[in-house]
PDB file of C-alpha atoms in Angstrom:
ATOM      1  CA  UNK A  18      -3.797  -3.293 -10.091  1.00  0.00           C
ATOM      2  CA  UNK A  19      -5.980  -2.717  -6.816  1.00  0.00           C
ATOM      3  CA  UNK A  20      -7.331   0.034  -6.496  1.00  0.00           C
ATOM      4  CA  UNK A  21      -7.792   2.680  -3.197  1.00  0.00           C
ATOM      5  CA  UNK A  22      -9.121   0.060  -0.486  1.00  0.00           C
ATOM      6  CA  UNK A  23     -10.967   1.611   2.448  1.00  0.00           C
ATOM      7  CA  UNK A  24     -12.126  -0.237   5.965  1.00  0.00           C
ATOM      8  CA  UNK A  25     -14.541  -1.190   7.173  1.00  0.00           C
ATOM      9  CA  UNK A  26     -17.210  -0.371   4.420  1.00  0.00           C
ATOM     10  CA  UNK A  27     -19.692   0.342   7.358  1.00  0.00           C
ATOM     11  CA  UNK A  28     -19.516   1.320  10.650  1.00  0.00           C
ATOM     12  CA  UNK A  29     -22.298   2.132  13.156  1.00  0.00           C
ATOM     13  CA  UNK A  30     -21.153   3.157  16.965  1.00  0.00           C
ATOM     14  CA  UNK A  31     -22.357   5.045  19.971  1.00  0.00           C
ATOM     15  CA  UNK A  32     -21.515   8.357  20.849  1.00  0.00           C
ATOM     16  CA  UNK A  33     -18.549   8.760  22.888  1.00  0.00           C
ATOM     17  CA  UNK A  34     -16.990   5.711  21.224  1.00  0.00           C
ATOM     18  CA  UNK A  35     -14.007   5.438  19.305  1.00  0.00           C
ATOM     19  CA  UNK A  36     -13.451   3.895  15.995  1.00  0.00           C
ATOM     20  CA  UNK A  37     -10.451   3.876  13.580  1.00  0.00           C
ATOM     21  CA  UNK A  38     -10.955   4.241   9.659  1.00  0.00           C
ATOM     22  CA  UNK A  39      -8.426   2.101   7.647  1.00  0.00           C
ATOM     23  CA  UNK A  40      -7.121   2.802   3.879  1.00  0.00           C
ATOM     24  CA  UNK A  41      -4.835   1.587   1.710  1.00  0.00           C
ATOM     25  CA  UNK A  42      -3.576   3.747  -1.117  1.00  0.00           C
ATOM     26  CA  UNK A  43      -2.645   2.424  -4.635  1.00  0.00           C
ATOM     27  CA  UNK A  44       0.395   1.387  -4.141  1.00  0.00           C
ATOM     28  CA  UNK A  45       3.204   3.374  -5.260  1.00  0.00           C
ATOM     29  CA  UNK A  46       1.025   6.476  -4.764  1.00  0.00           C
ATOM     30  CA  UNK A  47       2.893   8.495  -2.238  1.00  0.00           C
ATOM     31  CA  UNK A  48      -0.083  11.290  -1.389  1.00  0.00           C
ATOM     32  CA  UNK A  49      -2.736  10.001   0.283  1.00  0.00           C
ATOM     33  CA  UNK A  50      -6.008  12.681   1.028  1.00  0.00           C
ATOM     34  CA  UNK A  51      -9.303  12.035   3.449  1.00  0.00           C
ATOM     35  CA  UNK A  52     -12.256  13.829   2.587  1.00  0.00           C
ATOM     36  CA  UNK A  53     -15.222  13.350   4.284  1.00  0.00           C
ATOM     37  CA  UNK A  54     -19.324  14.054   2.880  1.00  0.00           C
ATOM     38  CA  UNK A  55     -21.758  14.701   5.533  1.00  0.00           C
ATOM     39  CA  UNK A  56     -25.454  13.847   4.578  1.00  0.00           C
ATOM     40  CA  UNK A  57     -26.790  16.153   1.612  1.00  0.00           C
ATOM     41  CA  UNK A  58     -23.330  18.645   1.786  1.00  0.00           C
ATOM     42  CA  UNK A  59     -20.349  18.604  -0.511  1.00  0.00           C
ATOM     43  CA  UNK A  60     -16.906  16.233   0.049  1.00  0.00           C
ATOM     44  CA  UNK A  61     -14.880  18.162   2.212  1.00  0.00           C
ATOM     45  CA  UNK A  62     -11.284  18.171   2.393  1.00  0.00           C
ATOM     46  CA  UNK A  63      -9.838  16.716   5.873  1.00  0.00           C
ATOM     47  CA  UNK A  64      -5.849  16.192   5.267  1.00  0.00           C
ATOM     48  CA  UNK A  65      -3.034  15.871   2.746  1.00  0.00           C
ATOM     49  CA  UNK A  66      -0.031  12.964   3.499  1.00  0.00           C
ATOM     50  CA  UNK A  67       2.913  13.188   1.427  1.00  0.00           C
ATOM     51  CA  UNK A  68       4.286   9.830   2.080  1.00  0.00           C
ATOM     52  CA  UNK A  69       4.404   9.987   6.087  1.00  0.00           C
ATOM     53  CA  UNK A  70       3.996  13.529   6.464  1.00  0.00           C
ATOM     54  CA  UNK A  71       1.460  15.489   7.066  1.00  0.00           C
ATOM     55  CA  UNK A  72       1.711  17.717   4.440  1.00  0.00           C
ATOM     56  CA  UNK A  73      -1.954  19.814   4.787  1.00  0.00           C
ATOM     57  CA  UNK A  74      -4.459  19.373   7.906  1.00  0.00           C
ATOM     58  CA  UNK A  75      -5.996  22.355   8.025  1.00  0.00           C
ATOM     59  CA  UNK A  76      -9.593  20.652   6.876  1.00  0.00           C
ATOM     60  CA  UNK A  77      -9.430  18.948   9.954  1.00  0.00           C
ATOM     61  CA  UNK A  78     -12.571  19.597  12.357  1.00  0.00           C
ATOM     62  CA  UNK A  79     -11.100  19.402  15.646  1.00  0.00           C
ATOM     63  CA  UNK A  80      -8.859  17.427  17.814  1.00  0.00           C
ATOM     64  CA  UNK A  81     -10.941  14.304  18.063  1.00  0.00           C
ATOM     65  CA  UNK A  82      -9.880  13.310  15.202  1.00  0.00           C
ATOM     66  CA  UNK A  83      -6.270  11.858  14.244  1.00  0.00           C
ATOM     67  CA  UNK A  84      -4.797  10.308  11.202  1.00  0.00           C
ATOM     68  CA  UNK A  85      -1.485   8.392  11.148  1.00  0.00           C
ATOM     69  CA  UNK A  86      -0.112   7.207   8.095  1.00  0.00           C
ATOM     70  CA  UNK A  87       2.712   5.000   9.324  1.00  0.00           C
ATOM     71  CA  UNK A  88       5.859   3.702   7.212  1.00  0.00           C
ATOM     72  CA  UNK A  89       4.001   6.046   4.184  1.00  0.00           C
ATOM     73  CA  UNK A  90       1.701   3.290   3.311  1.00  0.00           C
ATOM     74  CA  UNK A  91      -1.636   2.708   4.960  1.00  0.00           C
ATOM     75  CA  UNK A  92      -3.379   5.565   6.549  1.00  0.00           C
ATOM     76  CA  UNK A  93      -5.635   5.413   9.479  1.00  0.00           C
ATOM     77  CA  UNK A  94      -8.157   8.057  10.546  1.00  0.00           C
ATOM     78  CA  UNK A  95      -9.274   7.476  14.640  1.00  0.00           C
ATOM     79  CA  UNK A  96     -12.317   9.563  15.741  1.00  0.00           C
ATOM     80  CA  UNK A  97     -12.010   9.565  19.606  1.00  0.00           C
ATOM     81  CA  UNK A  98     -14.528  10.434  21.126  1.00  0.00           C
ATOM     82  CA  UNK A  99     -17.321  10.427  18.337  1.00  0.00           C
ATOM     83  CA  UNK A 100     -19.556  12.196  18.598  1.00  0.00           C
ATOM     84  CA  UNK A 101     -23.307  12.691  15.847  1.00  0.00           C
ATOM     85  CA  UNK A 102     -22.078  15.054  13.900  1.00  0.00           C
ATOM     86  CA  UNK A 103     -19.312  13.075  12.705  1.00  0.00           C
ATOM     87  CA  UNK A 104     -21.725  10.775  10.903  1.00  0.00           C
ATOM     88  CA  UNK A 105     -20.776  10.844   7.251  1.00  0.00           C
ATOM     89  CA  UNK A 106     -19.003   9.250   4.701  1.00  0.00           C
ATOM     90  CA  UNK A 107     -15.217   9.327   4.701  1.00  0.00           C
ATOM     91  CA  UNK A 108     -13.271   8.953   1.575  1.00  0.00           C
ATOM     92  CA  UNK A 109      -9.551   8.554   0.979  1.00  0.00           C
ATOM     93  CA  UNK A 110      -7.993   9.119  -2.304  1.00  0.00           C
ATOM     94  CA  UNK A 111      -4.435   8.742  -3.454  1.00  0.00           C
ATOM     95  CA  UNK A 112      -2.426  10.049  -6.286  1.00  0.00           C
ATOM     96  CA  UNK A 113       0.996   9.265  -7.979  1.00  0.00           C
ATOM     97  CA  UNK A 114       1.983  13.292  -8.076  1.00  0.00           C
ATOM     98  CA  UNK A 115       0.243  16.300  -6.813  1.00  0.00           C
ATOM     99  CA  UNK A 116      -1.487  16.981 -10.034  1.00  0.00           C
ATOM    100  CA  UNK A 117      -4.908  16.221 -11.096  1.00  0.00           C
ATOM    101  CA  UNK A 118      -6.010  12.907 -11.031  1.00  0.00           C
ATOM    102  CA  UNK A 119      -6.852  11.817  -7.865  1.00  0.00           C
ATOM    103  CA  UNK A 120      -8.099   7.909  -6.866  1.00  0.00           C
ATOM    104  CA  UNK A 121     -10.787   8.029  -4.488  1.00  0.00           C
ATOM    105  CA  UNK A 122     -11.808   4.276  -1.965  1.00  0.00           C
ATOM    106  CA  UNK A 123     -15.700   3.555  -2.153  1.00  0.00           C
ATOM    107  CA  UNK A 124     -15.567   5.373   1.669  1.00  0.00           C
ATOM    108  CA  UNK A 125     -16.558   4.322   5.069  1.00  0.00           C
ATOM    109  CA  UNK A 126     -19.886   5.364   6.101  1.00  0.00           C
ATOM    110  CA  UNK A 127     -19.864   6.073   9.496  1.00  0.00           C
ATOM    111  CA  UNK A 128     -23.067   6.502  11.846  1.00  0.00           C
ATOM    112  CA  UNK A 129     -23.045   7.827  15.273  1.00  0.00           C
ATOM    113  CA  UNK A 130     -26.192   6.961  17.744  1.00  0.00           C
TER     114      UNK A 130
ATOM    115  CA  UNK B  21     -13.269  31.424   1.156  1.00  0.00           C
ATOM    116  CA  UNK B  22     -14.076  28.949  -1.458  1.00  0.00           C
ATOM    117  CA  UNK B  23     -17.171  28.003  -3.485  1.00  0.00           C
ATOM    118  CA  UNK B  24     -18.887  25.598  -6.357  1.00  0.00           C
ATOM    119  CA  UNK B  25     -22.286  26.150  -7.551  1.00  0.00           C
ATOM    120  CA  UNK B  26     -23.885  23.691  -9.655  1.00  0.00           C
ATOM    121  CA  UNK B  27     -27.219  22.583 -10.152  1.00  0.00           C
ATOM    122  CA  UNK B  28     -28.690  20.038  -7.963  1.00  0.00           C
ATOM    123  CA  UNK B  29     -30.456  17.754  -9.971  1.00  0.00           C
ATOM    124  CA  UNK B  30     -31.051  17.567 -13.752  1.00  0.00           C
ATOM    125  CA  UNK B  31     -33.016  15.070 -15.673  1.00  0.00           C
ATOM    126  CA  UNK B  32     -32.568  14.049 -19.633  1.00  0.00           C
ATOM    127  CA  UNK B  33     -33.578  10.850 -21.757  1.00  0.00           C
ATOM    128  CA  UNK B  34     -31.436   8.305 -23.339  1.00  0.00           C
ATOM    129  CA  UNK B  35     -30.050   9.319 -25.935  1.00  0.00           C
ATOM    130  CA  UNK B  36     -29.971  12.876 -25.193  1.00  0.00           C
ATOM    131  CA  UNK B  37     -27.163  15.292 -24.534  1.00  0.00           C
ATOM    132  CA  UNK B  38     -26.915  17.045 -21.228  1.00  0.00           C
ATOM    133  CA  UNK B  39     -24.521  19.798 -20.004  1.00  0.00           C
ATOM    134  CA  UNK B  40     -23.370  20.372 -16.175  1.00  0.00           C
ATOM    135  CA  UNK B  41     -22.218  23.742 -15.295  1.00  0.00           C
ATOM    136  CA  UNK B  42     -20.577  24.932 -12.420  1.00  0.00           C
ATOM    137  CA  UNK B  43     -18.931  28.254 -11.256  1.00  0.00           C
ATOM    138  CA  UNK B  44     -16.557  28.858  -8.646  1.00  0.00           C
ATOM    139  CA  UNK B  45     -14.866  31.391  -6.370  1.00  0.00           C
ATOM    140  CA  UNK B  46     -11.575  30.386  -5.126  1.00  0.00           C
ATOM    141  CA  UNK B  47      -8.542  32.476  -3.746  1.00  0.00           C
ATOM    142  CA  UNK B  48      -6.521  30.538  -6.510  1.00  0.00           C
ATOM    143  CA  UNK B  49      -7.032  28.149  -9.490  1.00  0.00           C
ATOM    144  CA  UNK B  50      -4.930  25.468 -10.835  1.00  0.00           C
ATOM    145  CA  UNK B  51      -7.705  23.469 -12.625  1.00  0.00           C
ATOM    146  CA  UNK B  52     -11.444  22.341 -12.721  1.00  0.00           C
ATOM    147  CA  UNK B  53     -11.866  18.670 -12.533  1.00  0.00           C
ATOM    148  CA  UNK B  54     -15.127  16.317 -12.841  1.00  0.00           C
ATOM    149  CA  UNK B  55     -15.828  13.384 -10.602  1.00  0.00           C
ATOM    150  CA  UNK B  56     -18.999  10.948 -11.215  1.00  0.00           C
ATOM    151  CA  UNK B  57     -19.893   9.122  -8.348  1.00  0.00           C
ATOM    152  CA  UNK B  58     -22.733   6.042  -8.130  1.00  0.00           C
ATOM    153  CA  UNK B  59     -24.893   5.397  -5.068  1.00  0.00           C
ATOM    154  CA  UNK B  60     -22.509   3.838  -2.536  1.00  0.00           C
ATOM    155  CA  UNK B  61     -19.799   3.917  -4.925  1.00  0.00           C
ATOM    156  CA  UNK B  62     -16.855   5.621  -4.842  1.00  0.00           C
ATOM    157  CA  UNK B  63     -16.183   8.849  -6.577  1.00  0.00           C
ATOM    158  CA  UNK B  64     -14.552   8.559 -10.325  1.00  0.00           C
ATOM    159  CA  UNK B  65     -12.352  10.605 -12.477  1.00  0.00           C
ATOM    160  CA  UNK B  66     -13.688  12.185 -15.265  1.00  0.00           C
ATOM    161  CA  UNK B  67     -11.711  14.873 -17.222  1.00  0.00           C
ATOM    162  CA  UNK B  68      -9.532  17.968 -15.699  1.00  0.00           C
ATOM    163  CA  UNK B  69      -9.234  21.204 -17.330  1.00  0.00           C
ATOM    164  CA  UNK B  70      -6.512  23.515 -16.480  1.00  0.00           C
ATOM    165  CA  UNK B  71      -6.424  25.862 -19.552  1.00  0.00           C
ATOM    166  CA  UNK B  72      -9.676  27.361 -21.250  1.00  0.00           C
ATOM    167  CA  UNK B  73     -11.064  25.272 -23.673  1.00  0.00           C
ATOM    168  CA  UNK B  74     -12.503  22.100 -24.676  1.00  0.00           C
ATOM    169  CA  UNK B  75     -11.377  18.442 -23.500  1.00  0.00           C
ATOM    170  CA  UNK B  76     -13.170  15.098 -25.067  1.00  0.00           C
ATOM    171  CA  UNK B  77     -12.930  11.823 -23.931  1.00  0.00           C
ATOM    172  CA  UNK B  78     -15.311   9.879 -25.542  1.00  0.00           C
ATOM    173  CA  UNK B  79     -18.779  10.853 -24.718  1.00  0.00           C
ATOM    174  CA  UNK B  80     -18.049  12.998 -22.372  1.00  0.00           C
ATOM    175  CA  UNK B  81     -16.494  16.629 -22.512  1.00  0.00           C
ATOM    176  CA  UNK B  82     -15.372  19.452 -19.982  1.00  0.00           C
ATOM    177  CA  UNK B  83     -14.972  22.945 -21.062  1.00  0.00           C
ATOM    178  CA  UNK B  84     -13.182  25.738 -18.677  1.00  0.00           C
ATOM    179  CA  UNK B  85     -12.882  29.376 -19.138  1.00  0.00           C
ATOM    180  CA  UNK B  86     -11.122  30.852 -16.501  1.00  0.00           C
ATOM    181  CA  UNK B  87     -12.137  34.716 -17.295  1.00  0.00           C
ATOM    182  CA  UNK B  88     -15.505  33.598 -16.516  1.00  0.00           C
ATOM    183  CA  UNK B  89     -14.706  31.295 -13.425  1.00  0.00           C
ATOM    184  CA  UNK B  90     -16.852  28.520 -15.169  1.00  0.00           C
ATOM    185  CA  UNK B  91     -17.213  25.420 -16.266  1.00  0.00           C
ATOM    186  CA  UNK B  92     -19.185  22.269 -17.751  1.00  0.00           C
ATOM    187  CA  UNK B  93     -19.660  18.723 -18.197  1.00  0.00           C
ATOM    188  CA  UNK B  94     -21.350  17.262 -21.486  1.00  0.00           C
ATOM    189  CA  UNK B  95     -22.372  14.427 -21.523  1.00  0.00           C
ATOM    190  CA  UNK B  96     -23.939  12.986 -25.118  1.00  0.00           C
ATOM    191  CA  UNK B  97     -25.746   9.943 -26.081  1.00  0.00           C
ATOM    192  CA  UNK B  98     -26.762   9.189 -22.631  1.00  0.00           C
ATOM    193  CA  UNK B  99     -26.978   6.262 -21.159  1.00  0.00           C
ATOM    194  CA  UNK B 100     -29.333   4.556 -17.980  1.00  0.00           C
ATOM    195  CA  UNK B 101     -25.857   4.132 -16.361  1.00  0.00           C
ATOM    196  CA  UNK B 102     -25.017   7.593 -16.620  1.00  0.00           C
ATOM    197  CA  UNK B 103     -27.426   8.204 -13.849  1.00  0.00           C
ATOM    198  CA  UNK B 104     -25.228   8.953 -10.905  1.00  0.00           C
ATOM    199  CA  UNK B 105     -23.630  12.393  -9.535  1.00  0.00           C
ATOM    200  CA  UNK B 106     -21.604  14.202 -10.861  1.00  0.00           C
ATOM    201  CA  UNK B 107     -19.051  16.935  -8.884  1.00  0.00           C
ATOM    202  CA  UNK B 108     -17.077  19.460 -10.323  1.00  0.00           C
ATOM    203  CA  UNK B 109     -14.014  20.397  -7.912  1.00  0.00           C
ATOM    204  CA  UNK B 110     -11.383  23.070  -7.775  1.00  0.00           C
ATOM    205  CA  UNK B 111      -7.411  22.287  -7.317  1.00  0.00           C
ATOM    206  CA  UNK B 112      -7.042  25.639  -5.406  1.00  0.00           C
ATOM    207  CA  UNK B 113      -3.633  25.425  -4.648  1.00  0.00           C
ATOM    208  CA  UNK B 114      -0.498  22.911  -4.036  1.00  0.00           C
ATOM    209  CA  UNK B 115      -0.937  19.328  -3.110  1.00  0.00           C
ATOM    210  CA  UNK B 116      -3.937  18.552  -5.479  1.00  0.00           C
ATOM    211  CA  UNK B 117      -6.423  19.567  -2.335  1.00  0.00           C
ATOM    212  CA  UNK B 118      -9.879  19.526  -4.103  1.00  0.00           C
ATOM    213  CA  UNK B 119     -12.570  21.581  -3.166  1.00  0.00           C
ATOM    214  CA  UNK B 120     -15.723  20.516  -4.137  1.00  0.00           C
ATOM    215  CA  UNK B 121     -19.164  21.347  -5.482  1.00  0.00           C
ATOM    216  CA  UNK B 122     -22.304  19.970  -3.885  1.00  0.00           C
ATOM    217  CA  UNK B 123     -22.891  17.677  -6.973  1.00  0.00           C
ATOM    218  CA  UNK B 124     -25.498  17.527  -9.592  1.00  0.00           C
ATOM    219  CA  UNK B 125     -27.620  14.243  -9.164  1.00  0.00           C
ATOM    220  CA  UNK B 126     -28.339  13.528 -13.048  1.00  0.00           C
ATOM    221  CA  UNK B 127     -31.517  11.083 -13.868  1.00  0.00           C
ATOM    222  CA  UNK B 128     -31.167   9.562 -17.242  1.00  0.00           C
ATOM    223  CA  UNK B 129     -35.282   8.252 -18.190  1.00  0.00           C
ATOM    224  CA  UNK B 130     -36.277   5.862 -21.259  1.00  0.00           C
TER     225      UNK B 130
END
């Protein structure tokens, strides 16, 4: 069974750019979280999807950022426009029910020049 | 607000047995789970406590007591590829949102 499957691994872009963050949750898993680690602090919660819904965004950091999660499957996360602090690693995670376990994506680390 | 303290790095030998605490300060508390995570890699289930006590799985064990607002991973006859971090995080409320600890980079030496 695949695992959580994030996109791209890597991602390096100028300030004021945009860029769009891709994952695709274990299939059948209908909650879908982003969490993001800025250098040297802990992962910090972003947002909660319960299939298409937003179910919890209140870890978002402000409105340049936007996550879709379309037909309840993939999710994307669009940073518009970046800007350095969002340099970090952003994770997604998925999970069959809202209890413990939680399946975390081997993240997109994102750099912002 | 929320917090997780645990320590930031801790070094053992092969072999050896190693414990991971962490305490926390949340405005609620469903359970205290343990994530190990490998440079570049992506974070990994451990164990999850939500009653006080002891859980094993395998080498490793997490204890919780909830009185105390604390917790710990053991980890026993370490291995080199037990050298990763490890996080302790906090299901505060509904939706299995986890708050998490800084992490505890552990260095496992011959």
């Amino acid at each position: 069974e695949a695992g959580v499957t994030q996109f791209p691994s890597h991602s390096v872009i100028e300030k004021g750019q945009t860029v769009t963050l891709r994952c695709d949750p274990i299939s059948g898993h209908d909650n879908l979280y982003w969490y993001r680690r800025v250098m040297g602090k802990e992962i910090k919660f972003l947002l909660h999807f319960v299939k298409e819904s937003k179910q919890d965004e209140s870890g978002m950091p402000n409105n340049r950022f936007l996550a879709e999660r379309t037909g309840g499957t993939y999710s994307t996360l669009k940073v518009q426009p970046a800007e350095l602090e969002d340099s970090g690693v952003y994770f997604c995670a998925s999970s069959q029910d809202q209890g413990a376990r939680a399946f975390f994506g081997q993240g997109t680390r994102l750099t912002v020049v | 607000g929320q917090s997780l303290e645990q320590p930031s790095e801790v070094t053992a030998v092969e072999g050896a047995i190693v414990q991971i605490n962490c305490t926390y300060q949340t405005s609620g508390f469903y359970g205290l789970s343990w994530y190990q995570q490998h440079d570049g890699g992506a974070p990994t289930f451990l164990s999850y406590n939500a009653l006080d006590g002891l859980e094993e799985t395998g080498r490793f064990s997490s204890f919780l007591s909830r009185s105390d607002s604390y917790g710990y991973l053991l980890l026993q006859e370490l291995q080199m590829k037990d050298s990763a971090s490890y996080f302790c995080a906090v299901n505060a409320g509904g939706g299995n949102k986890l708050t998490f600890g800084t992490g505890t980079q552990l260095k496992v030496e011959l």
